[in-house]
mmCIF file of N, CA, C and O in Angstrom:
data_model
loop_
_atom_site.group_PDB
_atom_site.id
_atom_site.type_symbol
_atom_site.label_atom_id
_atom_site.label_comp_id
_atom_site.label_asym_id
_atom_site.label_seq_id
_atom_site.Cartn_x
_atom_site.Cartn_y
_atom_site.Cartn_z
ATOM 1 N N MET A 1 -47.530 7.039 -16.693
ATOM 2 C CA MET A 1 -48.312 7.428 -17.839
ATOM 3 C C MET A 1 -48.397 6.264 -18.820
ATOM 4 O O MET A 1 -47.485 5.471 -18.919
ATOM 5 N N LYS A 2 -49.503 6.248 -19.527
ATOM 6 C CA LYS A 2 -49.673 5.215 -20.549
ATOM 7 C C LYS A 2 -50.135 5.858 -21.845
ATOM 8 O O LYS A 2 -51.145 6.550 -21.883
ATOM 9 N N LEU A 3 -49.365 5.615 -22.895
ATOM 10 C CA LEU A 3 -49.679 6.097 -24.232
ATOM 11 C C LEU A 3 -50.114 4.913 -25.076
ATOM 12 O O LEU A 3 -49.464 3.870 -25.061
ATOM 13 N N ILE A 4 -51.228 5.097 -25.776
ATOM 14 C CA ILE A 4 -51.633 4.122 -26.778
ATOM 15 C C ILE A 4 -51.822 4.869 -28.081
ATOM 16 O O ILE A 4 -51.892 6.104 -28.102
ATOM 17 N N GLY A 5 -51.922 4.140 -29.161
ATOM 18 C CA GLY A 5 -52.137 4.807 -30.427
ATOM 19 C C GLY A 5 -52.386 3.841 -31.547
ATOM 20 O O GLY A 5 -52.344 2.621 -31.370
ATOM 21 N N VAL A 6 -52.658 4.423 -32.704
ATOM 22 C CA VAL A 6 -52.851 3.665 -33.929
ATOM 23 C C VAL A 6 -52.089 4.388 -35.029
ATOM 24 O O VAL A 6 -52.252 5.593 -35.215
ATOM 25 N N THR A 7 -51.252 3.635 -35.737
ATOM 26 C CA THR A 7 -50.556 4.198 -36.885
ATOM 27 C C THR A 7 -51.042 3.507 -38.151
ATOM 28 O O THR A 7 -51.331 2.314 -38.157
ATOM 29 N N SER A 8 -51.155 4.302 -39.210
ATOM 30 C CA SER A 8 -51.574 3.790 -40.501
ATOM 31 C C SER A 8 -51.133 4.789 -41.563
ATOM 32 O O SER A 8 -51.125 5.992 -41.321
ATOM 33 N N CYS A 9 -50.774 4.279 -42.715
ATOM 34 C CA CYS A 9 -50.402 5.161 -43.818
ATOM 35 C C CYS A 9 -51.089 4.664 -45.083
ATOM 36 O O CYS A 9 -51.583 3.538 -45.121
ATOM 37 N N PRO A 10 -51.132 5.490 -46.125
ATOM 38 C CA PRO A 10 -51.845 5.096 -47.337
ATOM 39 C C PRO A 10 -51.395 3.755 -47.933
ATOM 40 O O PRO A 10 -52.213 2.973 -48.382
ATOM 41 N N SER A 11 -50.109 3.476 -47.915
ATOM 42 C CA SER A 11 -49.650 2.206 -48.476
ATOM 43 C C SER A 11 -49.708 1.082 -47.454
ATOM 44 O O SER A 11 -49.741 -0.088 -47.815
ATOM 45 N N GLY A 12 -49.709 1.439 -46.164
ATOM 46 C CA GLY A 12 -49.844 0.438 -45.113
ATOM 47 C C GLY A 12 -48.659 -0.482 -44.963
ATOM 48 O O GLY A 12 -48.794 -1.621 -44.527
ATOM 49 N N VAL A 13 -47.491 0.028 -45.268
ATOM 50 C CA VAL A 13 -46.311 -0.820 -45.173
ATOM 51 C C VAL A 13 -45.300 -0.178 -44.213
ATOM 52 O O VAL A 13 -45.590 -0.025 -43.043
ATOM 53 N N ALA A 14 -44.172 0.225 -44.695
ATOM 54 C CA ALA A 14 -43.046 0.619 -43.851
ATOM 55 C C ALA A 14 -43.353 1.737 -42.861
ATOM 56 O O ALA A 14 -43.047 1.608 -41.675
ATOM 57 N N HIS A 15 -43.927 2.842 -43.317
ATOM 58 C CA HIS A 15 -44.111 3.986 -42.424
ATOM 59 C C HIS A 15 -45.048 3.658 -41.258
ATOM 60 O O HIS A 15 -44.865 4.160 -40.144
ATOM 61 N N THR A 16 -46.033 2.821 -41.486
ATOM 62 C CA THR A 16 -46.942 2.420 -40.411
ATOM 63 C C THR A 16 -46.155 1.810 -39.260
ATOM 64 O O THR A 16 -46.353 2.167 -38.100
ATOM 65 N N TYR A 17 -45.257 0.907 -39.574
ATOM 66 C CA TYR A 17 -44.496 0.193 -38.555
ATOM 67 C C TYR A 17 -43.370 1.039 -37.973
ATOM 68 O O TYR A 17 -43.091 0.958 -36.774
ATOM 69 N N MET A 18 -42.746 1.857 -38.800
ATOM 70 C CA MET A 18 -41.699 2.755 -38.303
ATOM 71 C C MET A 18 -42.281 3.738 -37.291
ATOM 72 O O MET A 18 -41.671 4.009 -36.252
ATOM 73 N N ALA A 19 -43.449 4.266 -37.583
ATOM 74 C CA ALA A 19 -44.096 5.223 -36.684
ATOM 75 C C ALA A 19 -44.470 4.559 -35.367
ATOM 76 O O ALA A 19 -44.260 5.131 -34.286
ATOM 77 N N ALA A 20 -45.007 3.355 -35.428
ATOM 78 C CA ALA A 20 -45.383 2.637 -34.208
ATOM 79 C C ALA A 20 -44.166 2.383 -33.328
ATOM 80 O O ALA A 20 -44.193 2.640 -32.119
ATOM 81 N N GLU A 21 -43.098 1.905 -33.933
ATOM 82 C CA GLU A 21 -41.887 1.618 -33.175
ATOM 83 C C GLU A 21 -41.304 2.894 -32.561
ATOM 84 O O GLU A 21 -40.872 2.900 -31.405
ATOM 85 N N ALA A 22 -41.290 3.968 -33.329
ATOM 86 C CA ALA A 22 -40.728 5.227 -32.827
ATOM 87 C C ALA A 22 -41.535 5.754 -31.643
ATOM 88 O O ALA A 22 -40.952 6.212 -30.642
ATOM 89 N N LEU A 23 -42.855 5.710 -31.724
ATOM 90 C CA LEU A 23 -43.684 6.191 -30.611
ATOM 91 C C LEU A 23 -43.499 5.329 -29.367
ATOM 92 O O LEU A 23 -43.370 5.857 -28.252
ATOM 93 N N GLU A 24 -43.477 4.017 -29.537
ATOM 94 C CA GLU A 24 -43.277 3.135 -28.385
ATOM 95 C C GLU A 24 -41.907 3.366 -27.746
ATOM 96 O O GLU A 24 -41.797 3.453 -26.523
ATOM 97 N N THR A 25 -40.883 3.499 -28.561
ATOM 98 C CA THR A 25 -39.528 3.715 -28.054
ATOM 99 C C THR A 25 -39.430 5.037 -27.308
ATOM 100 O O THR A 25 -38.857 5.101 -26.211
ATOM 101 N N ALA A 26 -39.993 6.095 -27.864
ATOM 102 C CA ALA A 26 -39.936 7.414 -27.222
ATOM 103 C C ALA A 26 -40.706 7.429 -25.909
ATOM 104 O O ALA A 26 -40.249 8.019 -24.920
ATOM 105 N N ALA A 27 -41.861 6.787 -25.883
ATOM 106 C CA ALA A 27 -42.643 6.750 -24.647
ATOM 107 C C ALA A 27 -41.915 5.951 -23.566
ATOM 108 O O ALA A 27 -41.827 6.391 -22.403
ATOM 109 N N ARG A 28 -41.379 4.825 -23.932
ATOM 110 C CA ARG A 28 -40.667 3.990 -22.944
ATOM 111 C C ARG A 28 -39.407 4.675 -22.432
ATOM 112 O O ARG A 28 -39.006 4.483 -21.286
ATOM 113 N N ALA A 29 -38.777 5.496 -23.267
ATOM 114 C CA ALA A 29 -37.593 6.251 -22.839
ATOM 115 C C ALA A 29 -37.947 7.221 -21.719
ATOM 116 O O ALA A 29 -37.086 7.584 -20.914
ATOM 117 N N LYS A 30 -39.215 7.634 -21.659
ATOM 118 C CA LYS A 30 -39.684 8.526 -20.589
ATOM 119 C C LYS A 30 -40.222 7.739 -19.404
ATOM 120 O O LYS A 30 -40.719 8.316 -18.444
ATOM 121 N N GLY A 31 -40.172 6.408 -19.490
ATOM 122 C CA GLY A 31 -40.679 5.578 -18.413
ATOM 123 C C GLY A 31 -42.175 5.311 -18.492
ATOM 124 O O GLY A 31 -42.784 4.855 -17.530
ATOM 125 N N TRP A 32 -42.766 5.589 -19.629
ATOM 126 C CA TRP A 32 -44.199 5.366 -19.839
ATOM 127 C C TRP A 32 -44.449 3.942 -20.328
ATOM 128 O O TRP A 32 -43.579 3.316 -20.927
ATOM 129 N N GLU A 33 -45.674 3.485 -20.121
ATOM 130 C CA GLU A 33 -46.148 2.290 -20.800
ATOM 131 C C GLU A 33 -46.582 2.737 -22.195
ATOM 132 O O GLU A 33 -47.050 3.860 -22.364
ATOM 133 N N ALA A 34 -46.467 1.854 -23.168
ATOM 134 C CA ALA A 34 -46.873 2.215 -24.527
ATOM 135 C C ALA A 34 -47.319 0.979 -25.286
ATOM 136 O O ALA A 34 -46.721 -0.090 -25.165
ATOM 137 N N LYS A 35 -48.393 1.155 -26.050
ATOM 138 C CA LYS A 35 -48.851 0.105 -26.962
ATOM 139 C C LYS A 35 -49.446 0.793 -28.181
ATOM 140 O O LYS A 35 -50.340 1.615 -28.057
ATOM 141 N N ILE A 36 -48.921 0.450 -29.337
ATOM 142 C CA ILE A 36 -49.375 1.055 -30.584
ATOM 143 C C ILE A 36 -49.904 -0.035 -31.511
ATOM 144 O O ILE A 36 -49.206 -0.999 -31.812
ATOM 145 N N GLU A 37 -51.134 0.141 -31.931
ATOM 146 C CA GLU A 37 -51.767 -0.743 -32.908
ATOM 147 C C GLU A 37 -51.368 -0.282 -34.297
ATOM 148 O O GLU A 37 -51.280 0.922 -34.545
ATOM 149 N N THR A 38 -51.123 -1.216 -35.186
ATOM 150 C CA THR A 38 -50.849 -0.859 -36.581
ATOM 151 C C THR A 38 -52.002 -1.330 -37.452
ATOM 152 O O THR A 38 -52.558 -2.405 -37.240
ATOM 153 N N GLN A 39 -52.345 -0.491 -38.409
ATOM 154 C CA GLN A 39 -53.363 -0.835 -39.393
ATOM 155 C C GLN A 39 -52.691 -0.725 -40.748
ATOM 156 O O GLN A 39 -52.611 0.351 -41.326
ATOM 157 N N GLY A 40 -52.153 -1.842 -41.194
ATOM 158 C CA GLY A 40 -51.361 -1.842 -42.412
ATOM 159 C C GLY A 40 -51.961 -2.683 -43.513
ATOM 160 O O GLY A 40 -53.132 -3.065 -43.478
ATOM 161 N N ALA A 41 -51.128 -3.006 -44.468
ATOM 162 C CA ALA A 41 -51.550 -3.751 -45.644
ATOM 163 C C ALA A 41 -52.066 -5.141 -45.284
ATOM 164 O O ALA A 41 -52.884 -5.704 -46.008
ATOM 165 N N ILE A 42 -51.601 -5.696 -44.172
ATOM 166 C CA ILE A 42 -52.052 -7.043 -43.786
ATOM 167 C C ILE A 42 -53.124 -6.996 -42.699
ATOM 168 O O ILE A 42 -53.426 -8.008 -42.083
ATOM 169 N N GLY A 43 -53.687 -5.814 -42.473
ATOM 170 C CA GLY A 43 -54.770 -5.689 -41.497
ATOM 171 C C GLY A 43 -54.308 -5.085 -40.183
ATOM 172 O O GLY A 43 -53.263 -4.448 -40.108
ATOM 173 N N ILE A 44 -55.101 -5.313 -39.145
ATOM 174 C CA ILE A 44 -54.818 -4.762 -37.818
ATOM 175 C C ILE A 44 -53.909 -5.719 -37.069
ATOM 176 O O ILE A 44 -54.183 -6.920 -36.982
ATOM 177 N N GLU A 45 -52.824 -5.175 -36.533
ATOM 178 C CA GLU A 45 -51.893 -5.953 -35.714
ATOM 179 C C GLU A 45 -51.701 -5.247 -34.379
ATOM 180 O O GLU A 45 -51.814 -4.035 -34.285
ATOM 181 N N ASN A 46 -51.397 -6.037 -33.350
ATOM 182 C CA ASN A 46 -51.186 -5.504 -32.006
ATOM 183 C C ASN A 46 -52.435 -4.727 -31.555
ATOM 184 O O ASN A 46 -52.341 -3.642 -30.979
ATOM 185 N N GLU A 47 -53.594 -5.298 -31.827
ATOM 186 C CA GLU A 47 -54.863 -4.605 -31.594
ATOM 187 C C GLU A 47 -55.031 -4.201 -30.136
ATOM 188 O O GLU A 47 -54.772 -4.978 -29.225
ATOM 189 N N LEU A 48 -55.458 -2.965 -29.939
ATOM 190 C CA LEU A 48 -55.696 -2.440 -28.608
ATOM 191 C C LEU A 48 -56.952 -3.075 -28.019
ATOM 192 O O LEU A 48 -57.975 -3.171 -28.692
ATOM 193 N N THR A 49 -56.863 -3.478 -26.772
ATOM 194 C CA THR A 49 -58.013 -4.060 -26.080
ATOM 195 C C THR A 49 -58.798 -2.956 -25.382
ATOM 196 O O THR A 49 -58.308 -1.825 -25.218
ATOM 197 N N ALA A 50 -59.988 -3.296 -24.934
ATOM 198 C CA ALA A 50 -60.790 -2.335 -24.163
ATOM 199 C C ALA A 50 -60.037 -1.915 -22.908
ATOM 200 O O ALA A 50 -60.069 -0.745 -22.519
ATOM 201 N N ALA A 51 -59.317 -2.843 -22.287
ATOM 202 C CA ALA A 51 -58.528 -2.521 -21.083
ATOM 203 C C ALA A 51 -57.386 -1.564 -21.412
ATOM 204 O O ALA A 51 -57.091 -0.645 -20.642
ATOM 205 N N ASP A 52 -56.728 -1.764 -22.555
ATOM 206 C CA ASP A 52 -55.664 -0.843 -22.992
ATOM 207 C C ASP A 52 -56.216 0.568 -23.118
ATOM 208 O O ASP A 52 -55.610 1.533 -22.656
ATOM 209 N N ILE A 53 -57.359 0.676 -23.767
ATOM 210 C CA ILE A 53 -57.958 1.986 -24.016
ATOM 211 C C ILE A 53 -58.407 2.631 -22.715
ATOM 212 O O ILE A 53 -58.137 3.811 -22.474
ATOM 213 N N GLU A 54 -59.043 1.866 -21.862
ATOM 214 C CA GLU A 54 -59.537 2.391 -20.585
ATOM 215 C C GLU A 54 -58.402 2.948 -19.729
ATOM 216 O O GLU A 54 -58.535 3.997 -19.100
ATOM 217 N N SER A 55 -57.262 2.263 -19.709
ATOM 218 C CA SER A 55 -56.163 2.662 -18.829
ATOM 219 C C SER A 55 -55.233 3.714 -19.430
ATOM 220 O O SER A 55 -54.326 4.197 -18.758
ATOM 221 N N ALA A 56 -55.471 4.108 -20.667
ATOM 222 C CA ALA A 56 -54.582 5.060 -21.342
ATOM 223 C C ALA A 56 -54.795 6.489 -20.854
ATOM 224 O O ALA A 56 -55.924 6.909 -20.612
ATOM 225 N N ASP A 57 -53.693 7.213 -20.748
ATOM 226 C CA ASP A 57 -53.745 8.643 -20.423
ATOM 227 C C ASP A 57 -53.921 9.482 -21.676
ATOM 228 O O ASP A 57 -54.499 10.562 -21.632
ATOM 229 N N VAL A 58 -53.392 8.997 -22.794
ATOM 230 C CA VAL A 58 -53.455 9.749 -24.042
ATOM 231 C C VAL A 58 -53.402 8.783 -25.222
ATOM 232 O O VAL A 58 -52.806 7.707 -25.127
ATOM 233 N N VAL A 59 -54.050 9.191 -26.315
ATOM 234 C CA VAL A 59 -54.114 8.388 -27.536
ATOM 235 C C VAL A 59 -53.502 9.202 -28.678
ATOM 236 O O VAL A 59 -53.882 10.354 -28.889
ATOM 237 N N VAL A 60 -52.581 8.598 -29.411
ATOM 238 C CA VAL A 60 -52.005 9.223 -30.596
ATOM 239 C C VAL A 60 -52.538 8.477 -31.814
ATOM 240 O O VAL A 60 -52.417 7.248 -31.900
ATOM 241 N N LEU A 61 -53.142 9.227 -32.727
ATOM 242 C CA LEU A 61 -53.655 8.650 -33.962
ATOM 243 C C LEU A 61 -52.994 9.343 -35.146
ATOM 244 O O LEU A 61 -52.888 10.569 -35.157
ATOM 245 N N THR A 62 -52.556 8.558 -36.112
ATOM 246 C CA THR A 62 -52.050 9.188 -37.327
ATOM 247 C C THR A 62 -53.243 9.608 -38.175
ATOM 248 O O THR A 62 -54.310 9.008 -38.115
ATOM 249 N N LYS A 63 -53.044 10.668 -38.940
ATOM 250 C CA LYS A 63 -54.157 11.281 -39.660
ATOM 251 C C LYS A 63 -54.028 11.214 -41.178
ATOM 252 O O LYS A 63 -54.788 11.854 -41.878
ATOM 253 N N ASP A 64 -53.126 10.404 -41.685
ATOM 254 C CA ASP A 64 -52.912 10.326 -43.125
ATOM 255 C C ASP A 64 -54.091 9.663 -43.839
ATOM 256 O O ASP A 64 -54.417 10.019 -44.965
ATOM 257 N N ILE A 65 -54.677 8.672 -43.190
ATOM 258 C CA ILE A 65 -55.888 8.022 -43.696
ATOM 259 C C ILE A 65 -56.781 7.722 -42.494
ATOM 260 O O ILE A 65 -56.330 7.767 -41.346
ATOM 261 N N ALA A 66 -58.034 7.398 -42.754
ATOM 262 C CA ALA A 66 -58.977 7.126 -41.666
ATOM 263 C C ALA A 66 -58.527 5.911 -40.848
ATOM 264 O O ALA A 66 -58.059 4.915 -41.392
ATOM 265 N N ILE A 67 -58.675 6.024 -39.542
ATOM 266 C CA ILE A 67 -58.368 4.938 -38.623
ATOM 267 C C ILE A 67 -59.614 4.074 -38.479
ATOM 268 O O ILE A 67 -60.703 4.590 -38.223
ATOM 269 N N LYS A 68 -59.452 2.773 -38.602
ATOM 270 C CA LYS A 68 -60.584 1.857 -38.436
ATOM 271 C C LYS A 68 -60.971 1.773 -36.955
ATOM 272 O O LYS A 68 -60.111 1.753 -36.089
ATOM 273 N N LYS A 69 -62.239 1.727 -36.685
ATOM 274 C CA LYS A 69 -62.789 1.584 -35.328
ATOM 275 C C LYS A 69 -62.357 2.724 -34.403
ATOM 276 O O LYS A 69 -62.123 2.523 -33.215
ATOM 277 N N GLU A 70 -62.279 3.921 -34.941
ATOM 278 C CA GLU A 70 -61.844 5.077 -34.162
ATOM 279 C C GLU A 70 -62.806 5.402 -33.017
ATOM 280 O O GLU A 70 -62.397 5.990 -32.010
ATOM 281 N N GLU A 71 -64.062 5.018 -33.140
ATOM 282 C CA GLU A 71 -65.048 5.305 -32.099
ATOM 283 C C GLU A 71 -64.665 4.703 -30.750
ATOM 284 O O GLU A 71 -65.147 5.142 -29.702
ATOM 285 N N ARG A 72 -63.760 3.737 -30.729
ATOM 286 C CA ARG A 72 -63.295 3.136 -29.465
ATOM 287 C C ARG A 72 -62.674 4.166 -28.532
ATOM 288 O O ARG A 72 -62.616 3.948 -27.328
ATOM 289 N N PHE A 73 -62.199 5.267 -29.082
ATOM 290 C CA PHE A 73 -61.446 6.239 -28.299
ATOM 291 C C PHE A 73 -62.286 7.412 -27.805
ATOM 292 O O PHE A 73 -61.740 8.388 -27.281
ATOM 293 N N ALA A 74 -63.589 7.338 -27.959
ATOM 294 C CA ALA A 74 -64.482 8.416 -27.511
ATOM 295 C C ALA A 74 -64.226 8.704 -26.036
ATOM 296 O O ALA A 74 -64.109 7.789 -25.212
ATOM 297 N N GLY A 75 -64.094 9.984 -25.724
ATOM 298 C CA GLY A 75 -63.873 10.406 -24.345
ATOM 299 C C GLY A 75 -62.420 10.426 -23.899
ATOM 300 O O GLY A 75 -62.115 10.853 -22.787
ATOM 301 N N LYS A 76 -61.505 9.971 -24.731
ATOM 302 C CA LYS A 76 -60.078 9.967 -24.390
ATOM 303 C C LYS A 76 -59.409 11.217 -24.971
ATOM 304 O O LYS A 76 -59.893 11.805 -25.932
ATOM 305 N N LYS A 77 -58.276 11.608 -24.387
ATOM 306 C CA LYS A 77 -57.469 12.691 -24.946
ATOM 307 C C LYS A 77 -56.791 12.143 -26.192
ATOM 308 O O LYS A 77 -56.024 11.191 -26.121
ATOM 309 N N ILE A 78 -57.097 12.762 -27.332
ATOM 310 C CA ILE A 78 -56.566 12.297 -28.612
ATOM 311 C C ILE A 78 -55.695 13.380 -29.237
ATOM 312 O O ILE A 78 -56.084 14.543 -29.278
ATOM 313 N N VAL A 79 -54.538 12.965 -29.715
ATOM 314 C CA VAL A 79 -53.636 13.847 -30.445
ATOM 315 C C VAL A 79 -53.437 13.221 -31.816
ATOM 316 O O VAL A 79 -53.187 12.017 -31.927
ATOM 317 N N ARG A 80 -53.554 14.042 -32.855
ATOM 318 C CA ARG A 80 -53.398 13.546 -34.227
ATOM 319 C C ARG A 80 -52.108 14.097 -34.830
ATOM 320 O O ARG A 80 -51.841 15.290 -34.730
ATOM 321 N N VAL A 81 -51.354 13.209 -35.429
ATOM 322 C CA VAL A 81 -50.102 13.577 -36.095
ATOM 323 C C VAL A 81 -50.039 12.827 -37.422
ATOM 324 O O VAL A 81 -50.763 11.861 -37.634
ATOM 325 N N THR A 82 -49.169 13.270 -38.298
ATOM 326 C CA THR A 82 -48.968 12.511 -39.530
ATOM 327 C C THR A 82 -48.094 11.303 -39.212
ATOM 328 O O THR A 82 -47.361 11.291 -38.217
ATOM 329 N N VAL A 83 -48.147 10.320 -40.071
ATOM 330 C CA VAL A 83 -47.316 9.141 -39.857
ATOM 331 C C VAL A 83 -45.836 9.519 -39.952
ATOM 332 O O VAL A 83 -44.998 8.972 -39.229
ATOM 333 N N THR A 84 -45.504 10.481 -40.803
ATOM 334 C CA THR A 84 -44.118 10.942 -40.917
ATOM 335 C C THR A 84 -43.667 11.626 -39.625
ATOM 336 O O THR A 84 -42.547 11.396 -39.159
ATOM 337 N N GLN A 85 -44.522 12.474 -39.052
ATOM 338 C CA GLN A 85 -44.184 13.102 -37.772
ATOM 339 C C GLN A 85 -43.939 12.041 -36.703
ATOM 340 O O GLN A 85 -42.978 12.136 -35.938
ATOM 341 N N ALA A 86 -44.813 11.046 -36.636
ATOM 342 C CA ALA A 86 -44.659 9.994 -35.632
ATOM 343 C C ALA A 86 -43.349 9.236 -35.818
ATOM 344 O O ALA A 86 -42.667 8.922 -34.838
ATOM 345 N N ALA A 87 -42.989 8.963 -37.055
ATOM 346 C CA ALA A 87 -41.763 8.215 -37.326
ATOM 347 C C ALA A 87 -40.505 9.031 -37.066
ATOM 348 O O ALA A 87 -39.515 8.505 -36.558
ATOM 349 N N LYS A 88 -40.549 10.329 -37.392
ATOM 350 C CA LYS A 88 -39.335 11.145 -37.331
ATOM 351 C C LYS A 88 -39.233 12.039 -36.101
ATOM 352 O O LYS A 88 -38.142 12.506 -35.771
ATOM 353 N N GLN A 89 -40.356 12.327 -35.445
ATOM 354 C CA GLN A 89 -40.348 13.290 -34.339
ATOM 355 C C GLN A 89 -40.984 12.724 -33.071
ATOM 356 O O GLN A 89 -41.499 13.464 -32.247
ATOM 357 N N ALA A 90 -40.943 11.415 -32.905
ATOM 358 C CA ALA A 90 -41.603 10.790 -31.763
ATOM 359 C C ALA A 90 -41.127 11.337 -30.409
ATOM 360 O O ALA A 90 -41.966 11.620 -29.546
ATOM 361 N N PRO A 91 -39.824 11.528 -30.179
ATOM 362 C CA PRO A 91 -39.414 12.071 -28.871
ATOM 363 C C PRO A 91 -40.024 13.448 -28.592
ATOM 364 O O PRO A 91 -40.458 13.725 -27.469
ATOM 365 N N GLU A 92 -40.084 14.292 -29.624
ATOM 366 C CA GLU A 92 -40.668 15.618 -29.452
ATOM 367 C C GLU A 92 -42.172 15.517 -29.180
ATOM 368 O O GLU A 92 -42.716 16.247 -28.352
ATOM 369 N N ILE A 93 -42.850 14.610 -29.871
ATOM 370 C CA ILE A 93 -44.282 14.414 -29.658
ATOM 371 C C ILE A 93 -44.548 13.958 -28.226
ATOM 372 O O ILE A 93 -45.423 14.496 -27.546
ATOM 373 N N VAL A 94 -43.781 13.007 -27.756
ATOM 374 C CA VAL A 94 -43.985 12.501 -26.400
ATOM 375 C C VAL A 94 -43.673 13.587 -25.367
ATOM 376 O O VAL A 94 -44.391 13.725 -24.371
ATOM 377 N N SER A 95 -42.660 14.392 -25.605
ATOM 378 C CA SER A 95 -42.362 15.500 -24.688
ATOM 379 C C SER A 95 -43.515 16.494 -24.634
ATOM 380 O O SER A 95 -43.884 16.986 -23.555
ATOM 381 N N LYS A 96 -44.110 16.807 -25.784
ATOM 382 C CA LYS A 96 -45.266 17.713 -25.817
ATOM 383 C C LYS A 96 -46.460 17.094 -25.089
ATOM 384 O O LYS A 96 -47.186 17.781 -24.385
ATOM 385 N N LEU A 97 -46.652 15.812 -25.260
ATOM 386 C CA LEU A 97 -47.747 15.125 -24.556
ATOM 387 C C LEU A 97 -47.526 15.181 -23.050
ATOM 388 O O LEU A 97 -48.459 15.401 -22.280
ATOM 389 N N GLU A 98 -46.288 14.966 -22.635
ATOM 390 C CA GLU A 98 -45.956 15.020 -21.217
ATOM 391 C C GLU A 98 -46.278 16.392 -20.626
ATOM 392 O O GLU A 98 -46.885 16.500 -19.564
ATOM 393 N N ALA A 99 -45.904 17.445 -21.350
ATOM 394 C CA ALA A 99 -46.199 18.807 -20.890
ATOM 395 C C ALA A 99 -47.705 19.058 -20.865
ATOM 396 O O ALA A 99 -48.227 19.656 -19.911
ATOM 397 N N MET A 100 -48.410 18.592 -21.887
ATOM 398 C CA MET A 100 -49.859 18.759 -21.951
ATOM 399 C C MET A 100 -50.549 18.061 -20.782
ATOM 400 O O MET A 100 -51.435 18.618 -20.129
ATOM 401 N N LEU A 101 -50.124 16.836 -20.487
ATOM 402 C CA LEU A 101 -50.740 16.080 -19.399
ATOM 403 C C LEU A 101 -50.415 16.671 -18.044
ATOM 404 O O LEU A 101 -51.226 16.603 -17.116
ATOM 405 N N ALA A 102 -49.245 17.266 -17.914
ATOM 406 C CA ALA A 102 -48.851 17.882 -16.645
ATOM 407 C C ALA A 102 -49.718 19.111 -16.333
ATOM 408 O O ALA A 102 -49.959 19.415 -15.169
ATOM 409 N N GLN A 103 -50.180 19.774 -17.375
ATOM 410 C CA GLN A 103 -51.010 20.960 -17.199
ATOM 411 C C GLN A 103 -52.471 20.616 -16.936
ATOM 412 O O GLN A 103 -53.217 21.438 -16.444
ATOM 413 N N ALA A 104 -52.860 19.398 -17.281
ATOM 414 C CA ALA A 104 -54.284 19.009 -17.163
ATOM 415 C C ALA A 104 -54.721 18.833 -15.711
ATOM 416 O O ALA A 104 -53.994 18.643 -14.813
#
């Protein structure tokens, strides 16, 4: 499985990066590939490529503020969470995604 996502928060500082790290760590703990783009105070980092998006099984987007270039994910399975949920509940989110994908 491959999880990609974009994290962003209103201030674009700590929570953006904490959420990205937590999601990547939780996905890798399940043996998944993971790449999370951050959209923070200094702009877009770890930007997802077209190949990343094409090969992804699921996309996690934080919903605290609008994600830039969200149209890239058209046609993909998208799950929206708050940046706080991503930072604090990443293992639970990934487990729910795993169950959702298993049923698909």
